[in-house]
Amino acid sequence: MRSNFRPNIRLATSIILVICTFAIALKIAPIAMLYQEKNLCIKYLKHQIDRDKLIKRLKIVKQANPSSICDSILKS
């Protein structure tokens, strides 16, 4: 009769790797969002995208001044 110890260790290791991968992805998501906002602001300040597209992507109100919002985003 064979022992199931090694296959069980492999299965447990695979499960732990999957769980850790998702945990890392969840930790990285807010950082990626911040850098996407920074890249949008840089493109706006370089006149590569217009004001309406920036407002739509950042989901801000139209009365807000995009330049001041971009300044605060770029400082963080």
PDB file of N, CA, C and O in Angstrom, residues 7-40:
ATOM      1  N   PRO A   7       1.785  13.146  -2.699  1.00  0.00           N
ATOM      2  CA  PRO A   7       0.764  13.840  -3.498  1.00  0.00           C
ATOM      3  C   PRO A   7      -0.020  14.870  -2.684  1.00  0.00           C
ATOM      4  O   PRO A   7      -0.383  15.926  -3.203  1.00  0.00           O
ATOM      5  N   ASN A   8      -0.259  14.579  -1.422  1.00  0.00           N
ATOM      6  CA  ASN A   8      -0.968  15.535  -0.578  1.00  0.00           C
ATOM      7  C   ASN A   8      -0.141  16.791  -0.349  1.00  0.00           C
ATOM      8  O   ASN A   8      -0.682  17.893  -0.309  1.00  0.00           O
ATOM      9  N   ILE A   9       1.161  16.636  -0.191  1.00  0.00           N
ATOM     10  CA  ILE A   9       2.049  17.793  -0.025  1.00  0.00           C
ATOM     11  C   ILE A   9       2.039  18.629  -1.303  1.00  0.00           C
ATOM     12  O   ILE A   9       1.984  19.856  -1.246  1.00  0.00           O
ATOM     13  N   ARG A  10       2.085  17.995  -2.463  1.00  0.00           N
ATOM     14  CA  ARG A  10       2.044  18.729  -3.735  1.00  0.00           C
ATOM     15  C   ARG A  10       0.727  19.487  -3.881  1.00  0.00           C
ATOM     16  O   ARG A  10       0.715  20.642  -4.315  1.00  0.00           O
ATOM     17  N   LEU A  11      -0.363  18.858  -3.536  1.00  0.00           N
ATOM     18  CA  LEU A  11      -1.666  19.503  -3.622  1.00  0.00           C
ATOM     19  C   LEU A  11      -1.743  20.693  -2.673  1.00  0.00           C
ATOM     20  O   LEU A  11      -2.188  21.779  -3.047  1.00  0.00           O
ATOM     21  N   ALA A  12      -1.277  20.502  -1.455  1.00  0.00           N
ATOM     22  CA  ALA A  12      -1.291  21.587  -0.473  1.00  0.00           C
ATOM     23  C   ALA A  12      -0.405  22.740  -0.927  1.00  0.00           C
ATOM     24  O   ALA A  12      -0.778  23.922  -0.794  1.00  0.00           O
ATOM     25  N   THR A  13       0.752  22.437  -1.487  1.00  0.00           N
ATOM     26  CA  THR A  13       1.655  23.468  -1.986  1.00  0.00           C
ATOM     27  C   THR A  13       1.012  24.243  -3.130  1.00  0.00           C
ATOM     28  O   THR A  13       1.103  25.474  -3.185  1.00  0.00           O
ATOM     29  N   SER A  14       0.346  23.555  -4.024  1.00  0.00           N
ATOM     30  CA  SER A  14      -0.323  24.219  -5.144  1.00  0.00           C
ATOM     31  C   SER A  14      -1.437  25.142  -4.654  1.00  0.00           C
ATOM     32  O   SER A  14      -1.585  26.265  -5.140  1.00  0.00           O
ATOM     33  N   ILE A  15      -2.191  24.683  -3.685  1.00  0.00           N
ATOM     34  CA  ILE A  15      -3.270  25.506  -3.139  1.00  0.00           C
ATOM     35  C   ILE A  15      -2.709  26.746  -2.467  1.00  0.00           C
ATOM     36  O   ILE A  15      -3.216  27.858  -2.648  1.00  0.00           O
ATOM     37  N   ILE A  16      -1.646  26.596  -1.713  1.00  0.00           N
ATOM     38  CA  ILE A  16      -1.015  27.739  -1.038  1.00  0.00           C
ATOM     39  C   ILE A  16      -0.474  28.734  -2.061  1.00  0.00           C
ATOM     40  O   ILE A  16      -0.612  29.949  -1.896  1.00  0.00           O
ATOM     41  N   LEU A  17       0.122  28.242  -3.148  1.00  0.00           N
ATOM     42  CA  LEU A  17       0.631  29.129  -4.194  1.00  0.00           C
ATOM     43  C   LEU A  17      -0.491  29.932  -4.847  1.00  0.00           C
ATOM     44  O   LEU A  17      -0.333  31.132  -5.109  1.00  0.00           O
ATOM     45  N   VAL A  18      -1.622  29.294  -5.093  1.00  0.00           N
ATOM     46  CA  VAL A  18      -2.754  29.999  -5.696  1.00  0.00           C
ATOM     47  C   VAL A  18      -3.281  31.072  -4.754  1.00  0.00           C
ATOM     48  O   VAL A  18      -3.528  32.217  -5.159  1.00  0.00           O
ATOM     49  N   ILE A  19      -3.423  30.738  -3.485  1.00  0.00           N
ATOM     50  CA  ILE A  19      -3.911  31.699  -2.499  1.00  0.00           C
ATOM     51  C   ILE A  19      -2.953  32.876  -2.379  1.00  0.00           C
ATOM     52  O   ILE A  19      -3.381  34.043  -2.360  1.00  0.00           O
ATOM     53  N   CYS A  20      -1.670  32.618  -2.330  1.00  0.00           N
ATOM     54  CA  CYS A  20      -0.674  33.698  -2.228  1.00  0.00           C
ATOM     55  C   CYS A  20      -0.667  34.573  -3.472  1.00  0.00           C
ATOM     56  O   CYS A  20      -0.505  35.794  -3.365  1.00  0.00           O
ATOM     57  N   THR A  21      -0.847  33.977  -4.632  1.00  0.00           N
ATOM     58  CA  THR A  21      -0.887  34.751  -5.872  1.00  0.00           C
ATOM     59  C   THR A  21      -2.047  35.739  -5.859  1.00  0.00           C
ATOM     60  O   THR A  21      -1.884  36.915  -6.205  1.00  0.00           O
ATOM     61  N   PHE A  22      -3.213  35.286  -5.431  1.00  0.00           N
ATOM     62  CA  PHE A  22      -4.362  36.186  -5.359  1.00  0.00           C
ATOM     63  C   PHE A  22      -4.174  37.249  -4.282  1.00  0.00           C
ATOM     64  O   PHE A  22      -4.586  38.395  -4.455  1.00  0.00           O
ATOM     65  N   ALA A  23      -3.533  36.892  -3.174  1.00  0.00           N
ATOM     66  CA  ALA A  23      -3.286  37.872  -2.123  1.00  0.00           C
ATOM     67  C   ALA A  23      -2.355  38.972  -2.617  1.00  0.00           C
ATOM     68  O   ALA A  23      -2.575  40.158  -2.350  1.00  0.00           O
ATOM     69  N   ILE A  24      -1.338  38.593  -3.365  1.00  0.00           N
ATOM     70  CA  ILE A  24      -0.409  39.579  -3.926  1.00  0.00           C
ATOM     71  C   ILE A  24      -1.125  40.465  -4.941  1.00  0.00           C
ATOM     72  O   ILE A  24      -0.942  41.684  -4.955  1.00  0.00           O
ATOM     73  N   ALA A  25      -1.947  39.860  -5.774  1.00  0.00           N
ATOM     74  CA  ALA A  25      -2.684  40.641  -6.777  1.00  0.00           C
ATOM     75  C   ALA A  25      -3.611  41.652  -6.113  1.00  0.00           C
ATOM     76  O   ALA A  25      -3.740  42.787  -6.581  1.00  0.00           O
ATOM     77  N   LEU A  26      -4.237  41.282  -5.015  1.00  0.00           N
ATOM     78  CA  LEU A  26      -5.121  42.207  -4.316  1.00  0.00           C
ATOM     79  C   LEU A  26      -4.347  43.343  -3.658  1.00  0.00           C
ATOM     80  O   LEU A  26      -4.852  44.456  -3.539  1.00  0.00           O
ATOM     81  N   LYS A  27      -3.130  43.074  -3.233  1.00  0.00           N
ATOM     82  CA  LYS A  27      -2.312  44.130  -2.635  1.00  0.00           C
ATOM     83  C   LYS A  27      -1.779  45.093  -3.695  1.00  0.00           C
ATOM     84  O   LYS A  27      -1.568  46.273  -3.416  1.00  0.00           O
ATOM     85  N   ILE A  28      -1.542  44.612  -4.903  1.00  0.00           N
ATOM     86  CA  ILE A  28      -0.969  45.431  -5.969  1.00  0.00           C
ATOM     87  C   ILE A  28      -2.026  46.293  -6.658  1.00  0.00           C
ATOM     88  O   ILE A  28      -1.710  47.359  -7.181  1.00  0.00           O
ATOM     89  N   ALA A  29      -3.277  45.896  -6.651  1.00  0.00           N
ATOM     90  CA  ALA A  29      -4.341  46.594  -7.387  1.00  0.00           C
ATOM     91  C   ALA A  29      -4.448  48.085  -7.044  1.00  0.00           C
ATOM     92  O   ALA A  29      -4.529  48.906  -7.954  1.00  0.00           O
ATOM     93  N   PRO A  30      -4.446  48.498  -5.769  1.00  0.00           N
ATOM     94  CA  PRO A  30      -4.541  49.939  -5.484  1.00  0.00           C
ATOM     95  C   PRO A  30      -3.333  50.727  -5.987  1.00  0.00           C
ATOM     96  O   PRO A  30      -3.470  51.873  -6.421  1.00  0.00           O
ATOM     97  N   ILE A  31      -2.181  50.111  -5.950  1.00  0.00           N
ATOM     98  CA  ILE A  31      -0.966  50.779  -6.429  1.00  0.00           C
ATOM     99  C   ILE A  31      -1.061  50.990  -7.939  1.00  0.00           C
ATOM    100  O   ILE A  31      -0.720  52.059  -8.455  1.00  0.00           O
ATOM    101  N   ALA A  32      -1.557  49.991  -8.648  1.00  0.00           N
ATOM    102  CA  ALA A  32      -1.715  50.110 -10.100  1.00  0.00           C
ATOM    103  C   ALA A  32      -2.717  51.198 -10.450  1.00  0.00           C
ATOM    104  O   ALA A  32      -2.514  51.955 -11.406  1.00  0.00           O
ATOM    105  N   MET A  33      -3.780  51.308  -9.664  1.00  0.00           N
ATOM    106  CA  MET A  33      -4.787  52.340  -9.914  1.00  0.00           C
ATOM    107  C   MET A  33      -4.182  53.736  -9.750  1.00  0.00           C
ATOM    108  O   MET A  33      -4.449  54.632 -10.553  1.00  0.00           O
ATOM    109  N   LEU A  34      -3.356  53.909  -8.737  1.00  0.00           N
ATOM    110  CA  LEU A  34      -2.711  55.199  -8.504  1.00  0.00           C
ATOM    111  C   LEU A  34      -1.814  55.572  -9.684  1.00  0.00           C
ATOM    112  O   LEU A  34      -1.845  56.705 -10.163  1.00  0.00           O
ATOM    113  N   TYR A  35      -1.044  54.612 -10.182  1.00  0.00           N
ATOM    114  CA  TYR A  35      -0.167  54.905 -11.308  1.00  0.00           C
ATOM    115  C   TYR A  35      -0.944  55.168 -12.599  1.00  0.00           C
ATOM    116  O   TYR A  35      -0.501  55.945 -13.439  1.00  0.00           O
ATOM    117  N   GLN A  36      -2.098  54.535 -12.770  1.00  0.00           N
ATOM    118  CA  GLN A  36      -2.923  54.835 -13.930  1.00  0.00           C
ATOM    119  C   GLN A  36      -3.424  56.273 -13.871  1.00  0.00           C
ATOM    120  O   GLN A  36      -3.434  56.980 -14.886  1.00  0.00           O
ATOM    121  N   GLU A  37      -3.825  56.718 -12.672  1.00  0.00           N
ATOM    122  CA  GLU A  37      -4.265  58.105 -12.516  1.00  0.00           C
ATOM    123  C   GLU A  37      -3.120  59.077 -12.783  1.00  0.00           C
ATOM    124  O   GLU A  37      -3.311  60.104 -13.427  1.00  0.00           O
ATOM    125  N   LYS A  38      -1.931  58.741 -12.295  1.00  0.00           N
ATOM    126  CA  LYS A  38      -0.773  59.606 -12.539  1.00  0.00           C
ATOM    127  C   LYS A  38      -0.462  59.695 -14.025  1.00  0.00           C
ATOM    128  O   LYS A  38      -0.172  60.777 -14.540  1.00  0.00           O
ATOM    129  N   ASN A  39      -0.523  58.576 -14.718  1.00  0.00           N
ATOM    130  CA  ASN A  39      -0.249  58.585 -16.159  1.00  0.00           C
ATOM    131  C   ASN A  39      -1.283  59.410 -16.914  1.00  0.00           C
ATOM    132  O   ASN A  39      -0.946  60.135 -17.853  1.00  0.00           O
ATOM    133  N   LEU A  40      -2.553  59.325 -16.508  1.00  0.00           N
ATOM    134  CA  LEU A  40      -3.580  60.147 -17.135  1.00  0.00           C
ATOM    135  C   LEU A  40      -3.299  61.626 -16.931  1.00  0.00           C
ATOM    136  O   LEU A  40      -3.436  62.435 -17.853  1.00  0.00           O
TER     137      LEU A  40
END
